[in-house]
Coordinates of C-alpha atoms in Angstrom, one line a residue:
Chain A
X142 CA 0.0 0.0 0.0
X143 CA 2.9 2.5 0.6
X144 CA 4.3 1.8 -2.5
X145 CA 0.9 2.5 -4.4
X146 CA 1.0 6.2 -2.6
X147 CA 4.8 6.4 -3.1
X148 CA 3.7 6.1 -7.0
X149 CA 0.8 7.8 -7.0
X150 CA 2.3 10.9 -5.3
X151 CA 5.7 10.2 -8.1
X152 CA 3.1 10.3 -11.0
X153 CA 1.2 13.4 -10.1
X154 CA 4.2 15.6 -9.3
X155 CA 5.5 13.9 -13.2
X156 CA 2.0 14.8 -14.5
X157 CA 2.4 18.3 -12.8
X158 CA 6.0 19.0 -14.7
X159 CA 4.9 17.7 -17.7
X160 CA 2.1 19.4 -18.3
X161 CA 3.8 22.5 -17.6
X162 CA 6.8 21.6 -19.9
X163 CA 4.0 20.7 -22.5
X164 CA 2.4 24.1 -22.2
X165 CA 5.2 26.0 -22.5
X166 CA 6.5 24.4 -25.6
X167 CA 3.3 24.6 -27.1
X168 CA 3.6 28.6 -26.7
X169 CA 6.8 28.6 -28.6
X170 CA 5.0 25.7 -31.1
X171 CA 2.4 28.3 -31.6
X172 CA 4.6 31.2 -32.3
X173 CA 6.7 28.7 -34.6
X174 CA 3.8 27.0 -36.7
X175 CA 2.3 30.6 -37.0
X176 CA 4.9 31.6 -38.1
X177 CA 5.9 29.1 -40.3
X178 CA 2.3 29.3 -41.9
X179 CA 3.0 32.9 -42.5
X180 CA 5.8 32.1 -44.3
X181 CA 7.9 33.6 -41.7
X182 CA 10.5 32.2 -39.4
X183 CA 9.1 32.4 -35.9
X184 CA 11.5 33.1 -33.0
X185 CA 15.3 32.1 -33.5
X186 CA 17.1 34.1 -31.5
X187 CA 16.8 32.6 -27.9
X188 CA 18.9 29.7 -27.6
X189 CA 19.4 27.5 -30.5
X190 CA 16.7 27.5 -32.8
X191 CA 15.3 29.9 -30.3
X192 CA 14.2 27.1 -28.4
X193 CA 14.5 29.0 -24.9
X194 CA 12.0 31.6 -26.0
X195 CA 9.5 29.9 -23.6
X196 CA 12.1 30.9 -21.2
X197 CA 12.7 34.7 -21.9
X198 CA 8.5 34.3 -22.2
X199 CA 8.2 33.3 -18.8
X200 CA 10.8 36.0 -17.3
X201 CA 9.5 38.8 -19.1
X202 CA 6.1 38.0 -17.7
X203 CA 7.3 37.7 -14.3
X204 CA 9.5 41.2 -14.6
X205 CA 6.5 42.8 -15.9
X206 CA 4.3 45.6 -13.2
X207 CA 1.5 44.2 -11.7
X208 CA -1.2 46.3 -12.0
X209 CA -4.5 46.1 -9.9
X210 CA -7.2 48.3 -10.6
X211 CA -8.7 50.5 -8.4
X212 CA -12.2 50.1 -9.0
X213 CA -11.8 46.1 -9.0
X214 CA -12.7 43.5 -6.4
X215 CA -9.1 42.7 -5.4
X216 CA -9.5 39.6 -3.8
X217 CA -12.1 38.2 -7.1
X218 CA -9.5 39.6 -9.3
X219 CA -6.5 37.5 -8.3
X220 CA -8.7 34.3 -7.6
X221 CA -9.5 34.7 -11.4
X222 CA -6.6 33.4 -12.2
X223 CA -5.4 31.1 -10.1
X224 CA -8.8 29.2 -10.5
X225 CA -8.4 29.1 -14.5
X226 CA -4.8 27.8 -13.8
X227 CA -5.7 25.3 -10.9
X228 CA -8.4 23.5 -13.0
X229 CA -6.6 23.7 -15.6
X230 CA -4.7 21.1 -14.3
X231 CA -7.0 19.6 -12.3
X232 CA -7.9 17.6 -15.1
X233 CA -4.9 15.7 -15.6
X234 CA -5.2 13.2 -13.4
X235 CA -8.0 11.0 -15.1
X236 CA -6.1 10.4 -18.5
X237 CA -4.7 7.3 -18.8
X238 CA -1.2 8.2 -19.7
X239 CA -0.3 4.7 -20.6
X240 CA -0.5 0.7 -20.1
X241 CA 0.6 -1.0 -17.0
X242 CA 3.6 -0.7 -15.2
X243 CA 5.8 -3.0 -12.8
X244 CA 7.5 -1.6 -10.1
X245 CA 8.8 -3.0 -6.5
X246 CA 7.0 -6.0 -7.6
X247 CA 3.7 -4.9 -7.9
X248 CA 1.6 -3.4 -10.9
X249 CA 0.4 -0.1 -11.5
X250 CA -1.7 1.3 -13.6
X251 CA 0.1 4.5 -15.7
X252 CA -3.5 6.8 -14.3
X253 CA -3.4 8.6 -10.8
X254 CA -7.3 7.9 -10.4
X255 CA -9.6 5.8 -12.5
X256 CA -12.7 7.0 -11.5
X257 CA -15.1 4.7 -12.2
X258 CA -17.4 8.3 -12.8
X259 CA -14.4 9.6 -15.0
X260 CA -16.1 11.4 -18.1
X261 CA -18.4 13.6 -15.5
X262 CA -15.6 14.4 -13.6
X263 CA -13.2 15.6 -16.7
X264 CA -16.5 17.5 -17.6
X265 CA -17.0 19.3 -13.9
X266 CA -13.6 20.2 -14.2
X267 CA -13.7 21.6 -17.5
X268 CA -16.6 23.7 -16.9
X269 CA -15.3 25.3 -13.6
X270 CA -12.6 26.7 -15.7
X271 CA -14.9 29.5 -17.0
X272 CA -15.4 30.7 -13.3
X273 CA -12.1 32.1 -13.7
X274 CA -12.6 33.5 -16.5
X275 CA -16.2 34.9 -15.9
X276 CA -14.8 36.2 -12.5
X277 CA -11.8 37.6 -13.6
X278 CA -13.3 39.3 -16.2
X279 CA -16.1 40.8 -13.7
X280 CA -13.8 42.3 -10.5
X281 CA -12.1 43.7 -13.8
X282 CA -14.5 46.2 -13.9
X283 CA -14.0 46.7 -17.3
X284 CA -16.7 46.9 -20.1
X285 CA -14.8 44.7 -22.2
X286 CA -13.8 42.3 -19.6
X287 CA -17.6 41.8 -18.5
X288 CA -18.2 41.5 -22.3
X289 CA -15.5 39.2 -22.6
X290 CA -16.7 36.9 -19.9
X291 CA -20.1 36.9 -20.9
X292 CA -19.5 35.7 -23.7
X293 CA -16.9 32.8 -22.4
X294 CA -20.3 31.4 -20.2
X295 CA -22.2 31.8 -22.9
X296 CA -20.4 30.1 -25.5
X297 CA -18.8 27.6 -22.9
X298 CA -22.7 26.8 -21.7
X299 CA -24.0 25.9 -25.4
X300 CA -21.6 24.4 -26.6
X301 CA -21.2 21.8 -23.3
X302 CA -24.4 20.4 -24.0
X303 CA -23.6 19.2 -27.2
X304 CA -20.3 18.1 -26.3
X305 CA -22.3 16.1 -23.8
X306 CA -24.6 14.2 -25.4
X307 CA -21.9 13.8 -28.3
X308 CA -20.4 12.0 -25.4
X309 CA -23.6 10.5 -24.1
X310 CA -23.2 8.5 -27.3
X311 CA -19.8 7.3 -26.6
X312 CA -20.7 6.4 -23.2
X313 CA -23.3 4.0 -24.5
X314 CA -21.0 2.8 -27.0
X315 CA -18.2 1.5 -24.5
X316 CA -20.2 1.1 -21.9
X317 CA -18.6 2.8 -19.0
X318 CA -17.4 6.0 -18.2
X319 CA -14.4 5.4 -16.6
X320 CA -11.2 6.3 -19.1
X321 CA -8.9 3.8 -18.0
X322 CA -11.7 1.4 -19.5
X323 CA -12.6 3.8 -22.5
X324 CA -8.9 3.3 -23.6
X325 CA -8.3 -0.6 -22.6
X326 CA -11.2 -1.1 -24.6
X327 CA -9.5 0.2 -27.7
X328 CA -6.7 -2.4 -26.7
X329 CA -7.0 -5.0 -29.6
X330 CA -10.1 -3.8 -31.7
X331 CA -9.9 -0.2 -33.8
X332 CA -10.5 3.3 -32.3
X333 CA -13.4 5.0 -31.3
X334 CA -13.8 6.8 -34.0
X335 CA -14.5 4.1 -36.6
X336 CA -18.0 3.9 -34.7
X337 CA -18.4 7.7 -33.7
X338 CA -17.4 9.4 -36.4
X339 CA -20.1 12.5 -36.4
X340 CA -19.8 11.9 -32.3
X341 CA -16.2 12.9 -32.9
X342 CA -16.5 15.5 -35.2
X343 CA -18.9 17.1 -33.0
X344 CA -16.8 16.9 -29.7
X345 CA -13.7 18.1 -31.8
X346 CA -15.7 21.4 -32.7
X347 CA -17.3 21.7 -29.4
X348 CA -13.5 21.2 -27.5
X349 CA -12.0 24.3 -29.8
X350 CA -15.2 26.0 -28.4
X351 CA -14.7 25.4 -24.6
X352 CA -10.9 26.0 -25.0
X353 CA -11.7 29.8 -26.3
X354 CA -9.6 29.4 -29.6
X355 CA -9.8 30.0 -33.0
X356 CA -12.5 30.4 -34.7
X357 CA -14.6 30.4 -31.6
X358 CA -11.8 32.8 -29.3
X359 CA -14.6 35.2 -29.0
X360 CA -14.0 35.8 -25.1
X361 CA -10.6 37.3 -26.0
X362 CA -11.1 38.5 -29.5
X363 CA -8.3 41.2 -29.1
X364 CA -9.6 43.0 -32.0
X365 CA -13.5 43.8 -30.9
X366 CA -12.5 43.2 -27.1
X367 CA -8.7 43.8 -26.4
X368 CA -8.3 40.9 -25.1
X369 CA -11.7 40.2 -23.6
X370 CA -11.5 38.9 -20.1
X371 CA -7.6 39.3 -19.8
X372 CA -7.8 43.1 -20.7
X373 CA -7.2 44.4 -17.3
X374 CA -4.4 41.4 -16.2
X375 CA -1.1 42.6 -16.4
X376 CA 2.4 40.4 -15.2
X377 CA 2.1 37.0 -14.7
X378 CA -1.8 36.8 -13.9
X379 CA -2.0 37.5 -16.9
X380 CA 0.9 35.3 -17.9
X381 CA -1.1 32.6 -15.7
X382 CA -4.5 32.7 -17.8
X383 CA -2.5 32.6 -20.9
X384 CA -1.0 29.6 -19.5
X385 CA -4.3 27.8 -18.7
X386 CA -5.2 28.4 -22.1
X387 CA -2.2 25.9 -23.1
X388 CA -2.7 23.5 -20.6
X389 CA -6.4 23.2 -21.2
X390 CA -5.3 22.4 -24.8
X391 CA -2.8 19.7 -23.8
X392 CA -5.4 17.8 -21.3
X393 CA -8.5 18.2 -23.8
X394 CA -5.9 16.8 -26.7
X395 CA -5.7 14.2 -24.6
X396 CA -9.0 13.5 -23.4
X397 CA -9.7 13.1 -27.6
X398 CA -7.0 10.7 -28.1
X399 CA -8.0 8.8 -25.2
X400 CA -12.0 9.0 -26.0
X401 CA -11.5 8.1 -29.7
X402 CA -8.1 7.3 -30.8
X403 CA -7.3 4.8 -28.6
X404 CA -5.4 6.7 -26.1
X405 CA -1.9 4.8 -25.6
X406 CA -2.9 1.6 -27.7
X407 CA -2.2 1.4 -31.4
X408 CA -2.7 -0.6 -34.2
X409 CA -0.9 -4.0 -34.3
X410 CA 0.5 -3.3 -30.7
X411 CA 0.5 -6.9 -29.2
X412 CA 2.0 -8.4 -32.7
X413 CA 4.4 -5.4 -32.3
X414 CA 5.7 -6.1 -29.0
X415 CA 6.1 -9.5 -29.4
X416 CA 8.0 -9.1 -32.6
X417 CA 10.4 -6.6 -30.0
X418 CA 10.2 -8.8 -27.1
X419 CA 9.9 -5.5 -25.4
X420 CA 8.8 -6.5 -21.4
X421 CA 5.9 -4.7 -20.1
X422 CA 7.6 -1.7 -18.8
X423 CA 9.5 -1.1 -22.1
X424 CA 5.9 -1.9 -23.7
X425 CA 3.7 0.9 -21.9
X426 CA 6.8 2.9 -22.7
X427 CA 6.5 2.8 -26.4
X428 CA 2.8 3.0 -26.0
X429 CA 3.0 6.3 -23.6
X430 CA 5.4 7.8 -26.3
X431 CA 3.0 6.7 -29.4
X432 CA 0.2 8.5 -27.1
X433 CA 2.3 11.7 -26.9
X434 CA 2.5 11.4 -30.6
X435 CA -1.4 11.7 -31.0
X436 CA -1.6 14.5 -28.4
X437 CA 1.3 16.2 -29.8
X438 CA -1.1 15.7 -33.7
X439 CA -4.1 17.3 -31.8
X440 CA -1.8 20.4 -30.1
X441 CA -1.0 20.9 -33.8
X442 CA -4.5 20.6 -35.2
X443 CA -5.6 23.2 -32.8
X444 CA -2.9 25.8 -34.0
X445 CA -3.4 24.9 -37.7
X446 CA -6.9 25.5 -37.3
X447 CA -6.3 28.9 -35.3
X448 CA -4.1 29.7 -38.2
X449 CA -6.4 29.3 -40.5
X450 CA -10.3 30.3 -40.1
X451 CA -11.1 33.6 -39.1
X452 CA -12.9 34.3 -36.0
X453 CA -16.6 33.4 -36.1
X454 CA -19.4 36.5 -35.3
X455 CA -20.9 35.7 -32.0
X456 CA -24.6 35.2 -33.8
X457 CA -23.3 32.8 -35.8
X458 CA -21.2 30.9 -33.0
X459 CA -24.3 30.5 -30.9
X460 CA -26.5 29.3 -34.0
X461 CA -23.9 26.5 -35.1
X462 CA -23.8 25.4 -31.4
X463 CA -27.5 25.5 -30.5
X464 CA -29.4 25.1 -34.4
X465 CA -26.5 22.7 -36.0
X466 CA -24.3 20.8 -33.5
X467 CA -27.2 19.7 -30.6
X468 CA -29.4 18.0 -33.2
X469 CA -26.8 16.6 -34.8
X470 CA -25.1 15.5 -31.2
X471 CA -29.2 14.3 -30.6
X472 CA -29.4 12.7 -34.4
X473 CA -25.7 10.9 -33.4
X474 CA -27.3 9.3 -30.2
X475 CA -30.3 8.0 -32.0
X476 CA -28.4 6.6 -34.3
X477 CA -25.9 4.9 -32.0
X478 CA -28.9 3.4 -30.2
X479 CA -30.5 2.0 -33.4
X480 CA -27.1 0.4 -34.5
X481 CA -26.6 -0.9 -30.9
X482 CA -30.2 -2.4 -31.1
X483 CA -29.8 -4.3 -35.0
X484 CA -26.8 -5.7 -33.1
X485 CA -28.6 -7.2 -30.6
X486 CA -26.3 -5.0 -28.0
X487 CA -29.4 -3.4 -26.3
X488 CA -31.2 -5.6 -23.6
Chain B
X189 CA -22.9 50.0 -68.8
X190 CA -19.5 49.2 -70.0
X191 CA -17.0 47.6 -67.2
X192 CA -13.9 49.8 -66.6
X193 CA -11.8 46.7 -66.6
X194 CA -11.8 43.0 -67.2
X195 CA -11.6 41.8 -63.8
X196 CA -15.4 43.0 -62.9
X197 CA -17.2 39.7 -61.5
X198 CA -20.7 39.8 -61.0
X199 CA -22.4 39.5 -57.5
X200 CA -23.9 36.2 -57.1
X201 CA -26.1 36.0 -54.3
X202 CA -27.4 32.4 -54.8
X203 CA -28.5 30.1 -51.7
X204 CA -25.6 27.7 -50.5
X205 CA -25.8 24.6 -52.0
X206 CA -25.4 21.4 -48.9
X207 CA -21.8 20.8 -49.5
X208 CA -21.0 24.6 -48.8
X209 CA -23.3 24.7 -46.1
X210 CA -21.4 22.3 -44.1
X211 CA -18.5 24.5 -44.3
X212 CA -16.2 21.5 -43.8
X213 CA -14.6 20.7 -47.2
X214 CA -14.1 24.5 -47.7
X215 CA -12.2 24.7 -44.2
X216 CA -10.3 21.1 -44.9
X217 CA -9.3 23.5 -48.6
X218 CA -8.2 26.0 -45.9
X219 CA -6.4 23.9 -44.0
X220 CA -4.5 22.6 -47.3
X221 CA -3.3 25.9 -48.1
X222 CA -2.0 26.7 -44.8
X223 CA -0.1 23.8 -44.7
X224 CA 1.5 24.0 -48.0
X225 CA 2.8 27.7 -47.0
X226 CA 4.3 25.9 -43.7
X227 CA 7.0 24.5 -46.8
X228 CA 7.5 27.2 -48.7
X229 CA 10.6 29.8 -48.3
X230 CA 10.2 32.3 -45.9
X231 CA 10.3 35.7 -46.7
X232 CA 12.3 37.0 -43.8
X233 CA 15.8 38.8 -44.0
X234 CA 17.7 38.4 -40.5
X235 CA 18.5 42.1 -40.4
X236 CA 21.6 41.9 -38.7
X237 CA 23.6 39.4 -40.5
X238 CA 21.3 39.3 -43.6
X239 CA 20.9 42.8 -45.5
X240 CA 18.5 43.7 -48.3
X241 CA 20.4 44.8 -51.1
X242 CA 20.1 48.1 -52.3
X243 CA 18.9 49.5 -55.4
X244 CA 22.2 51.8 -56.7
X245 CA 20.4 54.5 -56.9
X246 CA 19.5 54.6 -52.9
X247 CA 19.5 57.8 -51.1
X248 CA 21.0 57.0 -47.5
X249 CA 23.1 58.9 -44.8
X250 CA 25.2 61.9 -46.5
X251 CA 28.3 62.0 -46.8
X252 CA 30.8 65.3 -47.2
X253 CA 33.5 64.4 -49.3
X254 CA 37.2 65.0 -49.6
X255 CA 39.5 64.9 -52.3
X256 CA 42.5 62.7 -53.0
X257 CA 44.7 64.5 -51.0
X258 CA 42.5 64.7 -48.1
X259 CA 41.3 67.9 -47.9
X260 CA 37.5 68.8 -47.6
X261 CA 36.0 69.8 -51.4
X262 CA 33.0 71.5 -49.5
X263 CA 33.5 75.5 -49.7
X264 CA 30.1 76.7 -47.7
X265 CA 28.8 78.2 -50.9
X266 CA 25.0 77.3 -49.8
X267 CA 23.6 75.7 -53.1
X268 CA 22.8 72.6 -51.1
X269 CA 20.8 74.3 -48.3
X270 CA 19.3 76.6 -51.0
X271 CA 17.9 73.6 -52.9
X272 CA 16.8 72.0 -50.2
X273 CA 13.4 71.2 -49.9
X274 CA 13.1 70.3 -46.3
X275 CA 15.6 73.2 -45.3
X276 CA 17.2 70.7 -43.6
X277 CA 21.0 71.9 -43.9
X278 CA 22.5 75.0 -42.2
X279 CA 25.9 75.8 -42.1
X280 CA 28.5 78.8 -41.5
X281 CA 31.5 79.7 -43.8
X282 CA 35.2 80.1 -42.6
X283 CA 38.3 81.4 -44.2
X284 CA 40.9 79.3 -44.9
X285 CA 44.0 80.5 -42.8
X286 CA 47.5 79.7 -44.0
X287 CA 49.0 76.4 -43.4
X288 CA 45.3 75.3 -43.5
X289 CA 45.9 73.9 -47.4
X290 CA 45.9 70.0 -46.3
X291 CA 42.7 70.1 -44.7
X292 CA 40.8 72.3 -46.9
X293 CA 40.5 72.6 -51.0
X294 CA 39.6 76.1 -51.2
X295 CA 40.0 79.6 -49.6
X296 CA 36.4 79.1 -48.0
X297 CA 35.5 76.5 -45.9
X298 CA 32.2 75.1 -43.9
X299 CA 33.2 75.8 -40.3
X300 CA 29.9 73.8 -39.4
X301 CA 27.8 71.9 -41.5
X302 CA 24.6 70.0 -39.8
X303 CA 21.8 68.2 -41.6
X304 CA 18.6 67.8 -39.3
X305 CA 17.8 64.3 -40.0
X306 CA 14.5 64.2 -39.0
X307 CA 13.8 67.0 -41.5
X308 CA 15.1 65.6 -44.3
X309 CA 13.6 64.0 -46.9
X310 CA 16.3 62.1 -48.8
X311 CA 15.7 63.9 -52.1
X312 CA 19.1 64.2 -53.5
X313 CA 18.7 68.2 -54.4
X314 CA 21.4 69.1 -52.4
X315 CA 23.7 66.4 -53.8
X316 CA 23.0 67.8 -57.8
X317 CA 23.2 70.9 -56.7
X318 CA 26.9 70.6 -55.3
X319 CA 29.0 72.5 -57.4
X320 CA 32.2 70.8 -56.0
X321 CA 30.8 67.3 -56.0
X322 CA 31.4 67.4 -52.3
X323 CA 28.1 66.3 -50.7
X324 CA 26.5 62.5 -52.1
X325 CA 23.8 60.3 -50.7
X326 CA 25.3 56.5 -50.0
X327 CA 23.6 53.5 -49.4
X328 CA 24.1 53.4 -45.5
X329 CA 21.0 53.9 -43.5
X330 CA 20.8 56.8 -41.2
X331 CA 22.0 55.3 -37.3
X332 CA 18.7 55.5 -35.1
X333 CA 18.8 58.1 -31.7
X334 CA 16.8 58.3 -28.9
X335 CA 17.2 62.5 -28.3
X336 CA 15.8 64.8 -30.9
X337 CA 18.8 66.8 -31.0
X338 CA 21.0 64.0 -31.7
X339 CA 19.3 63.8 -35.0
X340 CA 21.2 66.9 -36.0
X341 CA 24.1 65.8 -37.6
X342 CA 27.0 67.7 -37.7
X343 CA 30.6 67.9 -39.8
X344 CA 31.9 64.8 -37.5
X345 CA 29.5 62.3 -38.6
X346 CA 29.2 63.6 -42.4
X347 CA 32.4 64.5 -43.0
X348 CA 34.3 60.7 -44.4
X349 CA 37.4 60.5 -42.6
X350 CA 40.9 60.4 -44.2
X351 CA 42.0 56.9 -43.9
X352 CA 38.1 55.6 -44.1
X353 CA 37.0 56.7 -47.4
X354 CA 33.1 56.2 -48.1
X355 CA 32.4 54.7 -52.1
X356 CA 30.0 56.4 -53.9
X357 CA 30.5 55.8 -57.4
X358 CA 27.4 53.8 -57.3
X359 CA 26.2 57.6 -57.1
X360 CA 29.1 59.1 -58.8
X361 CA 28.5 57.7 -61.8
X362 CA 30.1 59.3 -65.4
X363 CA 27.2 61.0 -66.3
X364 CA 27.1 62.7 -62.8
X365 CA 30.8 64.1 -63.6
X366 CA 29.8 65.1 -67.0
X367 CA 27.0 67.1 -65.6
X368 CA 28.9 69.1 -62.5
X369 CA 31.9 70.1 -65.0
X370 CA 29.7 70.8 -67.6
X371 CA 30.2 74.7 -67.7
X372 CA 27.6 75.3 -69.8
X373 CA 25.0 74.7 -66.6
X374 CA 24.6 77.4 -64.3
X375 CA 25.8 76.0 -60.7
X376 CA 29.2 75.6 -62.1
X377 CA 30.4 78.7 -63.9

């Protein structure tokens, strides 16, 4: 039993570094892909092929003056972000990061909680990362801000219905909502995706929504808002909601690959390892790294599509979420049910 | 009505057909193009250790020339800050005193010369109207200040110094000598 905490507490604090490490790559991947998709070169000065940009990032935010407004609600206004920040990674812990793992004799699963209630819990978390941004952008007390932030619950409250019952038919699909099973279940047979295709497609759209990016970044929209929510944040508050915004888009790249590419499984994998002789260790190794892979895909897809689509107007954000993507989501269930039933998988 | 030019198009306002409604294959067409510009040559010049090249006929930072023995060929006669557009130039004039024949060409002499910088516009007037091809535009850029007044530049920054000559025959070029020492023009009887 000590050894299970010894590893649990070893994973999380990993979990912890890495999704830091993660999110402040991706800021330099942004700048890079942008900038590479601009037919630019990106940042090169910092360190070899400017790779310690993140770096000078991070101290220039720190070095910056912290301003607090007058007029705000001081204590509202630095729990903003520290809440989008502290769900942010909150979320983390329910991916299955890999296979199983043997150490001190025993066997581990590569997860620090498989909640047998996972997919609601990923989904709690998710949504409480609005608060900071509807409560920093209120104790702003700035007309933007508010606008900002009403428009982050707006958006983030239509579009998590649909990315819930686009779930809803994943759920009945697998049969569970734990992600530890979700992913084991992908073990030998194909993704998740070759039976939810629309279910996919309508979670992918609904994820760029609740992670305020391109084409739905209407909460910031810097050029009708300044910046939206984030207008009055200065130094590293501001530096800190930035920061969410990456880590939010590492964990929900992950919560896709693991709800419908498999998560750390891959095609041929058993005939694979055998063919290696790889031992289980090296095994969930391989598999962690191929799972990085398809996060590292997703992080990618984000930016390209951020690169690429203008921003959506906020009438027609709130019609594709409520007229197009909830009957579809509602249209994707029925049609997982009747499937399920000609299959005789329905009791 | 007759269209101006041939790349008039007519405004179509025709309801979206299913395919376009979905938005999807136009956004995957999108995504194609973005992608193919990730591979294709960036435009960007480093600045520092990459510079654009010039045309030859750029008009940079001034230079006040001397001649091959070293002395200065400017004599204050005021053509260039005459012709100037921007009135830009100011300077005083100075006799030359004896023993001064190294360091000056002629009996007069600019005892100050400035060009304001931020006033001028890089025209070139004052450089055709040199009678005594003294003054040329080069193809340096002008060095960036942070106090108004040290845009002003005086005779030590425009003046080339003896052992570090400044090239300007892209400026200097045969028909620019034919023209200053062609007597038949005004500026150089």
């Amino acid at each position: 039993m000590e050894n299970y905490y010894i590893f649990k507490i070893i994973l999380v604090v990993a979990l912890f570094v890495v999704s830091l490490v993660v999110a402040m790559y991706s800021t330099f991947a942004e700048r890079k892909i942008s900038a590479l998709m601009q037919d630019r070169l990106g940042p090169n000065r910092a360190g070899p092929f400017g790779l310690l940009q993140p770096l000078a990032d991070g101290i220039k935010m720190f070095m910056k003056e912290e301003i607090i407004p007058n007029v705000s609600n001081k204590t509202l206004f630095i729990l903003g972000p520290c809440l989008a920040m502290t769900t942010a990674l909150m979320a983390g812990v329910l991916i299955p990061w890999g296979g199983k793992i043997e150490l001190w004799g025993e066997t581990f699963n590569l997860q620090v909680a498989d909640l047998n209630i996972g997919v609601l819990y990923i989904f709690g978390v998710t949504s409480l990362g609005v608060y900071g941004i509807m409560i920093g952008g209120w104790a702003s007390n700035n007309k933007y801000s508010l606008m900002g932030a009403i428009r982050a619950s707006a958006q983030m409250i239509s579009y998590e219905i649909a990315m819930g019952l686009a779930i809803i038919a994943l759920i009945m699909s697998t049969g569970t909502m734990s992600l530890g099973e979700i992913a084991a279940q992908q073990d030998a047979g194909l993704a998740n995706i070759v039976y939810q295709p629309l279910g996919f497609l309508i979670f992918l759209i609904c994820a760029f929504a609740e992670l305020n990016r391109a084409p739905f970044d209407m909460p910031e929209s810097e050029s009708e808002l300044i910046g939206g929510y984030h207008t009055e944040y200065s130094s590293m508050k501001l530096g800190l909601f930035l920061f969410a915004e990456y880590i939010n888009m590492f964990i929900s790249s992950a919560v896709i690959v693991t709800f419908y590419f498999g998560g750390y499984n891959f095609p041929f994998q058993n005939e694979i390892n055998e063919a290696l002789g790889l031992s289980t260790n090296m095994a969930t190794a391989l598999g962690t790294i191929v799972m990085f892979g398809k996060i590292f895909f997703f992080i990618f897809f984000f930016m390209w599509i951020r690169w690429t689509l203008p921003r959506f107007r906020y009438d027609q954000l709130m019609r594709l979420g409520w007229k197009s993507l909830i009957p579809l989501a509602i249209l994707n269930i029925l049609i997982t049910g009747v499937v399920m039933w000609m299959n005789g998988k329905l009791n | 009505m007759q269209p101006l030019t041939n790349r008039s198009k007519a405004v179509l306002q025709k309801e979206m057909t299913f395919a376009e409604k979905l938005y999807l294959p136009a956004i995957i067409n999108g995504m194609i193009i973005t992608f193919k510009h990730m591979f294709k040559k960036a435009a960007t010049i480093q600045y520092p250790e990459q510079k654009r090249e010039f045309s030859p006929i750029y008009r940079g930072h001034h230079v006040l020339k001397r001649d091959d023995e070293g002395a200065e060929r400017c004599t204050a006669c005021g053509l260039c800050a005459v012709s100037c557009p921007a009135e830009a130039i100011t300077m005083q004039a100075a006799e030359r005193k004896e023993g001064e024949e190294k360091l000056y060409r002629e009996e007069k002499y600019a005892a100050t010369y400035e060009i304001n910088m931020l006033r001028c516009i890089f025209c070139g007037l004052c450089e055709d109207a040199c009678p005594k091809e003294a003054i040329f535009l080069t193809d340096r850029l002008v060095p960036t200040e942070f106090e108004r007044n040290d845009f002003v530049f005086g005779k030590d920054k425009l003046v080339e110094k003896v052992d570090d000559r400044v090239d300007v025959t892209k400026r200097q070029t045969q028909n620019v000598i034919d023209f200053k020492q062609n007597k038949k023009y005004s500026h150089n009887k």
